[in-house]
Amino acid sequence: MGFGISTRAVHAGEPERQYMDSITTPIVMTSSFTFTNMDEVLDYVSGKVDRFEYGRYGNPTTAVVIKKLRELEGAEDAEVFDSGMTAVSCTLLGLLQDGDHLVLTDDAYKKTLMFCEKVLPRFGIRTTVVKMGDYEEMENVLRRNPAKVVLSESPTNPYLNIADMDILREFKERYGFVLVVDATFATPVNQQPLSQGADVVVHSATKYLGGHNDLLGGAALGRKELIEKIRDYRNTTGGVMDPMTSYLLLRGLKTLALRMERHNTNGFLVAQYLERHPRVRRVYYPGLPSHHDHKRALRYMRGCGGVVTFELNADLERTLKFLSALRLFKIGPSFGGVEALVTHPMTISYYDYPAEERKRLGILDELVRLSVGIEDSQDLIEDLSQALAQI
Ligand SMILES: Cc1ncc(COP(=O)(O)O)c(C=O)c1O
């Protein structure tokens, strides 16, 4: 209907007339749906009537969140899952089969990499991991070994590399694969990869989509024929988003555009502040002209979100001291919620990796990743300032 993204975030998918004239979508807390007589059963099984039958195949509250996400992302079809990892794994297992080849970029989420390298081979699916941003290497792989699916995240963690959608689209046309983009860091407010050449977009709804650090969820969106394969896989294996989580996600999504505006502004202001600080060696934020993918960010994104990564001018001991000195930024994994969080990738995500491997992955001892929330930017900056003054 041509509404803007903020209006769609509030109203899209919501029925015009709700149960008992409620303004919000009710939580339909049921595992099964009954039929009043066998005529209704026959109408349903013969496809005359579309309705709910069993909770693993659909739920009215979940159906509303799916519709809202579809309209936000501009997708023909969508499905939701009980976590982002279920969205990723069902997407890959729904689209790939024995003998297929997957190409994946090397800075994908740790568990996505693990799934592709350790689990997919058990199903006879081979994965080639290519360096993010090295499109020559990707093309060499595609030329030698045709891929059924190419999966890239954008932006990526922790260096916020941005996928070049024009090159990926060109490769897709030349080599014929399904392009899957994990756009968790972007959200449909900042980027809509389906309009830039992606066939399927996946999200961890745990992050910005939910936005309040109170749910786990995932989504896959794209053309109907692809989402149906992913849905069939999920309907068989489980991994369903429950009605309560669907409601929380619906509620979170209503403020998505508003929250992203603040995350984008806070992210930029914090990144700018850190870049000028003498105790900070380097800042990675695609909204800064100094970021290696700044031009791609300008081309493909409307804002760069709230994740800011930086290297301190400090050793491990002083880095840990800095982290413990923060007050507003709570130490913890994840990102995309209203609360400011800080993570130390070396300890929180890569402690079990050998030092050499961490070095290869660029996980330095002095690397810090912030997820700025929707607090006042001045308060966030003052917190960083007092913690930096202590090292
Ligand atoms: C880019 C990306 N994709 C997928 C996931 C997995 O999502 P979840 O934790 O909801 O399973 C994460 C988690 O951090 C992520 O960062």
mmCIF file of N, CA, C and O in Angstrom, residues 90-183:
data_model
loop_
_atom_site.group_PDB
_atom_site.id
_atom_site.type_symbol
_atom_site.label_atom_id
_atom_site.label_comp_id
_atom_site.label_asym_id
_atom_site.label_seq_id
_atom_site.Cartn_x
_atom_site.Cartn_y
_atom_site.Cartn_z
ATOM 1 N N CYS A 90 17.746 -24.717 9.031
ATOM 2 C CA CYS A 90 16.612 -25.173 8.206
ATOM 3 C C CYS A 90 16.716 -24.620 6.785
ATOM 4 O O CYS A 90 16.336 -25.294 5.823
ATOM 5 N N THR A 91 17.216 -23.389 6.653
ATOM 6 C CA THR A 91 17.383 -22.815 5.308
ATOM 7 C C THR A 91 18.351 -23.673 4.498
ATOM 8 O O THR A 91 18.068 -24.064 3.357
ATOM 9 N N LEU A 92 19.484 -24.012 5.114
ATOM 10 C CA LEU A 92 20.489 -24.769 4.362
ATOM 11 C C LEU A 92 20.021 -26.200 4.105
ATOM 12 O O LEU A 92 20.149 -26.711 2.988
ATOM 13 N N LEU A 93 19.446 -26.825 5.124
ATOM 14 C CA LEU A 93 19.006 -28.214 4.918
ATOM 15 C C LEU A 93 17.763 -28.282 4.032
ATOM 16 O O LEU A 93 17.520 -29.295 3.372
ATOM 17 N N GLY A 94 16.993 -27.214 3.996
ATOM 18 C CA GLY A 94 15.825 -27.183 3.110
ATOM 19 C C GLY A 94 16.221 -26.977 1.654
ATOM 20 O O GLY A 94 15.545 -27.453 0.745
ATOM 21 N N LEU A 95 17.328 -26.257 1.436
ATOM 22 C CA LEU A 95 17.707 -25.922 0.055
ATOM 23 C C LEU A 95 18.752 -26.870 -0.543
ATOM 24 O O LEU A 95 18.919 -26.917 -1.756
ATOM 25 N N LEU A 96 19.486 -27.565 0.342
ATOM 26 C CA LEU A 96 20.599 -28.391 -0.150
ATOM 27 C C LEU A 96 20.292 -29.873 0.014
ATOM 28 O O LEU A 96 19.510 -30.252 0.890
ATOM 29 N N GLN A 97 20.935 -30.684 -0.802
ATOM 30 C CA GLN A 97 20.828 -32.129 -0.588
ATOM 31 C C GLN A 97 22.148 -32.823 -0.881
ATOM 32 O O GLN A 97 23.100 -32.189 -1.342
ATOM 33 N N ASP A 98 22.158 -34.107 -0.599
ATOM 34 C CA ASP A 98 23.332 -34.963 -0.788
ATOM 35 C C ASP A 98 24.023 -34.656 -2.126
ATOM 36 O O ASP A 98 23.369 -34.670 -3.161
ATOM 37 N N GLY A 99 25.308 -34.345 -2.082
ATOM 38 C CA GLY A 99 26.071 -34.086 -3.306
ATOM 39 C C GLY A 99 26.183 -32.610 -3.640
ATOM 40 O O GLY A 99 26.978 -32.220 -4.497
ATOM 41 N N ASP A 100 25.404 -31.767 -2.971
ATOM 42 C CA ASP A 100 25.453 -30.324 -3.270
ATOM 43 C C ASP A 100 26.668 -29.650 -2.630
ATOM 44 O O ASP A 100 27.269 -30.164 -1.682
ATOM 45 N N HIS A 101 26.975 -28.477 -3.176
ATOM 46 C CA HIS A 101 28.132 -27.694 -2.719
ATOM 47 C C HIS A 101 27.645 -26.331 -2.241
ATOM 48 O O HIS A 101 26.844 -25.684 -2.912
ATOM 49 N N LEU A 102 28.148 -25.936 -1.077
ATOM 50 C CA LEU A 102 27.799 -24.645 -0.486
ATOM 51 C C LEU A 102 29.054 -23.785 -0.406
ATOM 52 O O LEU A 102 30.126 -24.280 -0.057
ATOM 53 N N VAL A 103 28.920 -22.510 -0.741
ATOM 54 C CA VAL A 103 30.040 -21.568 -0.550
ATOM 55 C C VAL A 103 29.641 -20.596 0.549
ATOM 56 O O VAL A 103 28.538 -20.042 0.538
ATOM 57 N N LEU A 104 30.554 -20.433 1.502
ATOM 58 C CA LEU A 104 30.272 -19.637 2.691
ATOM 59 C C LEU A 104 31.441 -18.687 2.941
ATOM 60 O O LEU A 104 32.601 -19.060 2.752
ATOM 61 N N THR A 105 31.136 -17.473 3.389
ATOM 62 C CA THR A 105 32.216 -16.524 3.688
ATOM 63 C C THR A 105 32.772 -16.791 5.084
ATOM 64 O O THR A 105 32.058 -17.232 5.981
ATOM 65 N N ASP A 106 34.075 -16.503 5.242
ATOM 66 C CA ASP A 106 34.791 -17.001 6.429
ATOM 67 C C ASP A 106 34.481 -16.257 7.731
ATOM 68 O O ASP A 106 34.831 -16.737 8.799
ATOM 69 N N ASP A 107 33.847 -15.079 7.646
ATOM 70 C CA ASP A 107 33.561 -14.371 8.894
ATOM 71 C C ASP A 107 32.102 -14.550 9.319
ATOM 72 O O ASP A 107 31.540 -13.708 10.014
ATOM 73 N N ALA A 108 31.522 -15.666 8.887
ATOM 74 C CA ALA A 108 30.146 -15.983 9.304
ATOM 75 C C ALA A 108 30.126 -16.230 10.809
ATOM 76 O O ALA A 108 31.165 -16.512 11.431
ATOM 77 N N TYR A 109 28.936 -16.135 11.389
ATOM 78 C CA TYR A 109 28.751 -16.425 12.814
ATOM 79 C C TYR A 109 29.362 -17.792 13.116
ATOM 80 O O TYR A 109 29.202 -18.739 12.340
ATOM 81 N N LYS A 110 30.062 -17.849 14.229
ATOM 82 C CA LYS A 110 30.833 -19.038 14.617
ATOM 83 C C LYS A 110 30.040 -20.352 14.495
ATOM 84 O O LYS A 110 30.530 -21.341 13.961
ATOM 85 N N LYS A 111 28.820 -20.349 14.971
ATOM 86 C CA LYS A 111 28.021 -21.593 14.940
ATOM 87 C C LYS A 111 27.527 -21.907 13.525
ATOM 88 O O LYS A 111 27.296 -23.067 13.195
ATOM 89 N N THR A 112 27.372 -20.881 12.700
ATOM 90 C CA THR A 112 27.000 -21.128 11.301
ATOM 91 C C THR A 112 28.162 -21.850 10.606
ATOM 92 O O THR A 112 27.971 -22.843 9.900
ATOM 93 N N LEU A 113 29.370 -21.354 10.860
ATOM 94 C CA LEU A 113 30.561 -21.996 10.291
ATOM 95 C C LEU A 113 30.652 -23.438 10.769
ATOM 96 O O LEU A 113 30.895 -24.359 9.978
ATOM 97 N N MET A 114 30.433 -23.620 12.071
ATOM 98 C CA MET A 114 30.527 -24.951 12.656
ATOM 99 C C MET A 114 29.486 -25.889 12.028
ATOM 100 O O MET A 114 29.782 -27.030 11.698
ATOM 101 N N PHE A 115 28.274 -25.369 11.857
ATOM 102 C CA PHE A 115 27.195 -26.167 11.264
ATOM 103 C C PHE A 115 27.587 -26.597 9.835
ATOM 104 O O PHE A 115 27.425 -27.759 9.458
ATOM 105 N N CYS A 116 28.104 -25.645 9.065
ATOM 106 C CA CYS A 116 28.430 -25.944 7.665
ATOM 107 C C CYS A 116 29.624 -26.891 7.556
ATOM 108 O O CYS A 116 29.651 -27.762 6.689
ATOM 109 N N GLU A 117 30.590 -26.716 8.437
ATOM 110 C CA GLU A 117 31.812 -27.530 8.324
ATOM 111 C C GLU A 117 31.693 -28.888 9.002
ATOM 112 O O GLU A 117 32.332 -29.843 8.596
ATOM 113 N N LYS A 118 30.890 -28.949 10.073
ATOM 114 C CA LYS A 118 30.836 -30.208 10.841
ATOM 115 C C LYS A 118 29.541 -30.998 10.627
ATOM 116 O O LYS A 118 29.560 -32.224 10.645
ATOM 117 N N VAL A 119 28.413 -30.322 10.467
ATOM 118 C CA VAL A 119 27.131 -31.046 10.375
ATOM 119 C C VAL A 119 26.774 -31.363 8.919
ATOM 120 O O VAL A 119 26.421 -32.495 8.596
ATOM 121 N N LEU A 120 26.879 -30.367 8.033
ATOM 122 C CA LEU A 120 26.459 -30.599 6.641
ATOM 123 C C LEU A 120 27.184 -31.769 5.962
ATOM 124 O O LEU A 120 26.553 -32.512 5.205
ATOM 125 N N PRO A 121 28.490 -31.974 6.230
ATOM 126 C CA PRO A 121 29.152 -33.127 5.584
ATOM 127 C C PRO A 121 28.487 -34.466 5.916
ATOM 128 O O PRO A 121 28.503 -35.392 5.110
ATOM 129 N N ARG A 122 27.837 -34.553 7.098
ATOM 130 C CA ARG A 122 27.153 -35.800 7.459
ATOM 131 C C ARG A 122 25.978 -36.083 6.526
ATOM 132 O O ARG A 122 25.486 -37.190 6.449
ATOM 133 N N PHE A 123 25.505 -35.020 5.840
ATOM 134 C CA PHE A 123 24.402 -35.182 4.881
ATOM 135 C C PHE A 123 24.936 -35.205 3.440
ATOM 136 O O PHE A 123 24.170 -35.052 2.497
ATOM 137 N N GLY A 124 26.245 -35.318 3.306
ATOM 138 C CA GLY A 124 26.848 -35.376 1.968
ATOM 139 C C GLY A 124 26.922 -34.009 1.289
ATOM 140 O O GLY A 124 27.024 -33.907 0.068
ATOM 141 N N ILE A 125 26.856 -32.939 2.094
ATOM 142 C CA ILE A 125 26.915 -31.575 1.533
ATOM 143 C C ILE A 125 28.291 -30.983 1.832
ATOM 144 O O ILE A 125 28.714 -30.938 2.987
ATOM 145 N N ARG A 126 28.981 -30.552 0.759
ATOM 146 C CA ARG A 126 30.323 -30.001 0.933
ATOM 147 C C ARG A 126 30.270 -28.484 1.063
ATOM 148 O O ARG A 126 29.471 -27.837 0.372
ATOM 149 N N THR A 127 31.144 -27.939 1.899
ATOM 150 C CA THR A 127 31.205 -26.484 2.059
ATOM 151 C C THR A 127 32.602 -25.996 1.714
ATOM 152 O O THR A 127 33.593 -26.581 2.161
ATOM 153 N N THR A 128 32.668 -24.934 0.905
ATOM 154 C CA THR A 128 33.949 -24.249 0.714
ATOM 155 C C THR A 128 33.839 -22.896 1.391
ATOM 156 O O THR A 128 32.880 -22.145 1.126
ATOM 157 N N VAL A 129 34.794 -22.611 2.264
ATOM 158 C CA VAL A 129 34.800 -21.332 2.973
ATOM 159 C C VAL A 129 35.742 -20.395 2.233
ATOM 160 O O VAL A 129 36.907 -20.738 1.991
ATOM 161 N N VAL A 130 35.235 -19.230 1.832
ATOM 162 C CA VAL A 130 36.074 -18.260 1.117
ATOM 163 C C VAL A 130 36.214 -16.994 1.952
ATOM 164 O O VAL A 130 35.350 -16.687 2.774
ATOM 165 N N LYS A 131 37.285 -16.269 1.683
ATOM 166 C CA LYS A 131 37.544 -15.063 2.461
ATOM 167 C C LYS A 131 36.515 -13.987 2.119
ATOM 168 O O LYS A 131 36.283 -13.697 0.947
ATOM 169 N N MET A 132 35.902 -13.425 3.150
ATOM 170 C CA MET A 132 34.914 -12.359 2.926
ATOM 171 C C MET A 132 35.596 -11.195 2.209
ATOM 172 O O MET A 132 36.672 -10.736 2.630
ATOM 173 N N GLY A 133 35.001 -10.759 1.118
ATOM 174 C CA GLY A 133 35.543 -9.607 0.382
ATOM 175 C C GLY A 133 36.498 -10.007 -0.727
ATOM 176 O O GLY A 133 36.844 -9.188 -1.574
ATOM 177 N N ASP A 134 36.947 -11.291 -0.755
ATOM 178 C CA ASP A 134 37.838 -11.731 -1.822
ATOM 179 C C ASP A 134 36.981 -12.389 -2.918
ATOM 180 O O ASP A 134 36.790 -13.601 -2.949
ATOM 181 N N TYR A 135 36.475 -11.544 -3.813
ATOM 182 C CA TYR A 135 35.533 -12.042 -4.821
ATOM 183 C C TYR A 135 36.238 -12.796 -5.949
ATOM 184 O O TYR A 135 35.614 -13.560 -6.666
ATOM 185 N N GLU A 136 37.548 -12.570 -6.069
ATOM 186 C CA GLU A 136 38.312 -13.329 -7.060
ATOM 187 C C GLU A 136 38.364 -14.789 -6.619
ATOM 188 O O GLU A 136 38.125 -15.702 -7.410
ATOM 189 N N GLU A 137 38.643 -14.976 -5.323
ATOM 190 C CA GLU A 137 38.683 -16.343 -4.778
ATOM 191 C C GLU A 137 37.307 -16.996 -4.907
ATOM 192 O O GLU A 137 37.195 -18.154 -5.317
ATOM 193 N N MET A 138 36.267 -16.222 -4.609
ATOM 194 C CA MET A 138 34.915 -16.795 -4.691
ATOM 195 C C MET A 138 34.616 -17.227 -6.126
ATOM 196 O O MET A 138 34.097 -18.314 -6.375
ATOM 197 N N GLU A 139 34.999 -16.381 -7.080
ATOM 198 C CA GLU A 139 34.701 -16.731 -8.476
ATOM 199 C C GLU A 139 35.488 -17.959 -8.920
ATOM 200 O O GLU A 139 34.966 -18.816 -9.631
ATOM 201 N N ASN A 140 36.745 -18.058 -8.468
ATOM 202 C CA ASN A 140 37.545 -19.248 -8.806
ATOM 203 C C ASN A 140 36.877 -20.508 -8.292
ATOM 204 O O ASN A 140 36.805 -21.523 -8.995
ATOM 205 N N VAL A 141 36.369 -20.443 -7.064
ATOM 206 C CA VAL A 141 35.695 -21.601 -6.468
ATOM 207 C C VAL A 141 34.440 -21.930 -7.268
ATOM 208 O O VAL A 141 34.190 -23.083 -7.626
ATOM 209 N N LEU A 142 33.643 -20.894 -7.595
ATOM 210 C CA LEU A 142 32.377 -21.122 -8.309
ATOM 211 C C LEU A 142 32.614 -21.693 -9.707
ATOM 212 O O LEU A 142 31.848 -22.528 -10.196
ATOM 213 N N ARG A 143 33.698 -21.237 -10.339
ATOM 214 C CA ARG A 143 34.002 -21.689 -11.697
ATOM 215 C C ARG A 143 34.391 -23.170 -11.700
ATOM 216 O O ARG A 143 33.958 -23.948 -12.525
ATOM 217 N N ARG A 144 35.206 -23.519 -10.699
ATOM 218 C CA ARG A 144 35.713 -24.903 -10.645
ATOM 219 C C ARG A 144 34.669 -25.875 -10.118
ATOM 220 O O ARG A 144 34.624 -27.028 -10.491
ATOM 221 N N ASN A 145 33.832 -25.352 -9.202
ATOM 222 C CA ASN A 145 32.979 -26.232 -8.427
ATOM 223 C C ASN A 145 31.606 -25.587 -8.227
ATOM 224 O O ASN A 145 31.386 -24.918 -7.218
ATOM 225 N N PRO A 146 30.697 -25.744 -9.183
ATOM 226 C CA PRO A 146 29.419 -25.027 -9.100
ATOM 227 C C PRO A 146 28.732 -25.213 -7.747
ATOM 228 O O PRO A 146 28.730 -26.309 -7.198
ATOM 229 N N ALA A 147 28.194 -24.135 -7.231
ATOM 230 C CA ALA A 147 27.552 -24.183 -5.909
ATOM 231 C C ALA A 147 26.045 -24.104 -6.064
ATOM 232 O O ALA A 147 25.533 -23.416 -6.944
ATOM 233 N N LYS A 148 25.354 -24.800 -5.178
ATOM 234 C CA LYS A 148 23.891 -24.721 -5.164
ATOM 235 C C LYS A 148 23.462 -23.486 -4.367
ATOM 236 O O LYS A 148 22.504 -22.821 -4.705
ATOM 237 N N VAL A 149 24.215 -23.201 -3.303
ATOM 238 C CA VAL A 149 23.886 -22.060 -2.445
ATOM 239 C C VAL A 149 25.165 -21.295 -2.104
ATOM 240 O O VAL A 149 26.208 -21.907 -1.862
ATOM 241 N N VAL A 150 25.075 -19.962 -2.101
ATOM 242 C CA VAL A 150 26.143 -19.117 -1.544
ATOM 243 C C VAL A 150 25.523 -18.387 -0.357
ATOM 244 O O VAL A 150 24.446 -17.799 -0.478
ATOM 245 N N LEU A 151 26.208 -18.479 0.789
ATOM 246 C CA LEU A 151 25.705 -17.815 1.999
ATOM 247 C C LEU A 151 26.719 -16.789 2.477
ATOM 248 O O LEU A 151 27.892 -17.105 2.680
ATOM 249 N N SER A 152 26.237 -15.551 2.606
ATOM 250 C CA SER A 152 27.091 -14.492 3.151
ATOM 251 C C SER A 152 26.299 -13.735 4.203
ATOM 252 O O SER A 152 25.089 -13.577 4.079
ATOM 253 N N GLU A 153 26.987 -13.292 5.232
ATOM 254 C CA GLU A 153 26.349 -12.368 6.166
ATOM 255 C C GLU A 153 26.710 -10.962 5.723
ATOM 256 O O GLU A 153 27.689 -10.760 5.026
ATOM 257 N N SER A 154 25.918 -9.986 6.150
ATOM 258 C CA SER A 154 26.270 -8.589 5.885
ATOM 259 C C SER A 154 25.393 -7.674 6.718
ATOM 260 O O SER A 154 24.164 -7.818 6.675
ATOM 261 N N PRO A 155 25.979 -6.755 7.501
ATOM 262 C CA PRO A 155 27.386 -6.680 7.886
ATOM 263 C C PRO A 155 27.778 -7.903 8.727
ATOM 264 O O PRO A 155 26.914 -8.594 9.247
ATOM 265 N N THR A 156 29.096 -8.104 8.862
ATOM 266 C CA THR A 156 29.582 -9.289 9.556
ATOM 267 C C THR A 156 30.188 -8.916 10.906
ATOM 268 O O THR A 156 30.484 -7.757 11.184
ATOM 269 N N ASN A 157 30.401 -9.966 11.677
ATOM 270 C CA ASN A 157 30.905 -9.827 13.029
ATOM 271 C C ASN A 157 32.370 -10.276 13.093
ATOM 272 O O ASN A 157 32.669 -11.347 12.568
ATOM 273 N N PRO A 158 33.286 -9.624 13.763
ATOM 274 C CA PRO A 158 33.119 -8.353 14.470
ATOM 275 C C PRO A 158 33.567 -7.137 13.657
ATOM 276 O O PRO A 158 33.429 -6.016 14.123
ATOM 277 N N TYR A 159 34.113 -7.370 12.418
ATOM 278 C CA TYR A 159 34.719 -6.240 11.700
ATOM 279 C C TYR A 159 33.744 -5.482 10.807
ATOM 280 O O TYR A 159 34.127 -4.552 10.118
ATOM 281 N N LEU A 160 32.479 -5.933 10.781
ATOM 282 C CA LEU A 160 31.421 -5.235 10.060
ATOM 283 C C LEU A 160 31.743 -5.062 8.567
ATOM 284 O O LEU A 160 31.579 -3.979 7.982
ATOM 285 N N ASN A 161 32.252 -6.164 7.980
ATOM 286 C CA ASN A 161 32.458 -6.177 6.525
ATOM 287 C C ASN A 161 31.088 -6.157 5.848
ATOM 288 O O ASN A 161 30.130 -6.744 6.352
ATOM 289 N N ILE A 162 31.035 -5.500 4.691
ATOM 290 C CA ILE A 162 29.764 -5.391 3.966
ATOM 291 C C ILE A 162 29.871 -6.189 2.665
ATOM 292 O O ILE A 162 30.814 -5.975 1.890
ATOM 293 N N ALA A 163 28.906 -7.073 2.427
ATOM 294 C CA ALA A 163 28.915 -7.858 1.182
ATOM 295 C C ALA A 163 28.659 -6.936 -0.003
ATOM 296 O O ALA A 163 27.834 -6.024 0.085
ATOM 297 N N ASP A 164 29.354 -7.215 -1.119
ATOM 298 C CA ASP A 164 29.121 -6.432 -2.336
ATOM 299 C C ASP A 164 27.968 -7.090 -3.103
ATOM 300 O O ASP A 164 28.156 -8.085 -3.809
ATOM 301 N N MET A 165 26.776 -6.534 -2.948
ATOM 302 C CA MET A 165 25.585 -7.164 -3.521
ATOM 303 C C MET A 165 25.623 -7.166 -5.046
ATOM 304 O O MET A 165 25.073 -8.075 -5.674
ATOM 305 N N ASP A 166 26.280 -6.168 -5.650
ATOM 306 C CA ASP A 166 26.335 -6.133 -7.125
ATOM 307 C C ASP A 166 27.163 -7.296 -7.652
ATOM 308 O O ASP A 166 26.782 -7.955 -8.620
ATOM 309 N N ILE A 167 28.309 -7.544 -7.000
ATOM 310 C CA ILE A 167 29.156 -8.658 -7.449
ATOM 311 C C ILE A 167 28.443 -9.991 -7.211
ATOM 312 O O ILE A 167 28.418 -10.867 -8.082
ATOM 313 N N LEU A 168 27.824 -10.127 -6.036
ATOM 314 C CA LEU A 168 27.135 -11.396 -5.733
ATOM 315 C C LEU A 168 26.005 -11.652 -6.727
ATOM 316 O O LEU A 168 25.801 -12.781 -7.187
ATOM 317 N N ARG A 169 25.291 -10.584 -7.085
ATOM 318 C CA ARG A 169 24.184 -10.737 -8.045
ATOM 319 C C ARG A 169 24.726 -11.145 -9.424
ATOM 320 O O ARG A 169 24.177 -12.005 -10.107
ATOM 321 N N GLU A 170 25.844 -10.517 -9.796
ATOM 322 C CA GLU A 170 26.469 -10.838 -11.086
ATOM 323 C C GLU A 170 26.907 -12.311 -11.113
ATOM 324 O O GLU A 170 26.660 -13.020 -12.081
ATOM 325 N N PHE A 171 27.535 -12.763 -10.017
ATOM 326 C CA PHE A 171 27.967 -14.172 -9.923
ATOM 327 C C PHE A 171 26.766 -15.107 -9.999
ATOM 328 O O PHE A 171 26.811 -16.154 -10.621
ATOM 329 N N LYS A 172 25.685 -14.681 -9.338
ATOM 330 C CA LYS A 172 24.482 -15.517 -9.307
ATOM 331 C C LYS A 172 23.946 -15.700 -10.726
ATOM 332 O O LYS A 172 23.577 -16.800 -11.128
ATOM 333 N N GLU A 173 23.961 -14.589 -11.482
ATOM 334 C CA GLU A 173 23.459 -14.674 -12.857
ATOM 335 C C GLU A 173 24.378 -15.556 -13.709
ATOM 336 O O GLU A 173 23.939 -16.316 -14.548
ATOM 337 N N ARG A 174 25.702 -15.457 -13.430
ATOM 338 C CA ARG A 174 26.667 -16.204 -14.234
ATOM 339 C C ARG A 174 26.713 -17.681 -13.865
ATOM 340 O O ARG A 174 26.833 -18.542 -14.716
ATOM 341 N N TYR A 175 26.663 -17.964 -12.541
ATOM 342 C CA TYR A 175 26.907 -19.347 -12.103
ATOM 343 C C TYR A 175 25.659 -20.056 -11.578
ATOM 344 O O TYR A 175 25.716 -21.248 -11.282
ATOM 345 N N GLY A 176 24.557 -19.318 -11.439
ATOM 346 C CA GLY A 176 23.285 -19.949 -11.098
ATOM 347 C C GLY A 176 23.221 -20.645 -9.755
ATOM 348 O O GLY A 176 23.209 -21.870 -9.699
ATOM 349 N N PHE A 177 23.230 -19.896 -8.680
ATOM 350 C CA PHE A 177 23.045 -20.487 -7.348
ATOM 351 C C PHE A 177 21.966 -19.704 -6.609
ATOM 352 O O PHE A 177 21.483 -18.678 -7.104
ATOM 353 N N VAL A 178 21.591 -20.218 -5.450
ATOM 354 C CA VAL A 178 20.639 -19.500 -4.595
ATOM 355 C C VAL A 178 21.468 -18.654 -3.632
ATOM 356 O O VAL A 178 22.338 -19.177 -2.930
ATOM 357 N N LEU A 179 21.224 -17.343 -3.634
ATOM 358 C CA LEU A 179 22.006 -16.452 -2.775
ATOM 359 C C LEU A 179 21.245 -16.203 -1.468
ATOM 360 O O LEU A 179 20.146 -15.645 -1.461
ATOM 361 N N VAL A 180 21.863 -16.655 -0.373
ATOM 362 C CA VAL A 180 21.265 -16.467 0.953
ATOM 363 C C VAL A 180 22.088 -15.416 1.700
ATOM 364 O O VAL A 180 23.321 -15.515 1.751
ATOM 365 N N VAL A 181 21.420 -14.412 2.241
ATOM 366 C CA VAL A 181 22.125 -13.374 3.007
ATOM 367 C C VAL A 181 21.578 -13.353 4.427
ATOM 368 O O VAL A 181 20.370 -13.231 4.630
ATOM 369 N N ASP A 182 22.471 -13.517 5.394
ATOM 370 C CA ASP A 182 22.093 -13.350 6.796
ATOM 371 C C ASP A 182 22.240 -11.866 7.106
ATOM 372 O O ASP A 182 23.352 -11.339 7.202
ATOM 373 N N ALA A 183 21.086 -11.190 7.220
ATOM 374 C CA ALA A 183 21.088 -9.728 7.390
ATOM 375 C C ALA A 183 20.718 -9.337 8.823
ATOM 376 O O ALA A 183 20.132 -8.279 9.053
#
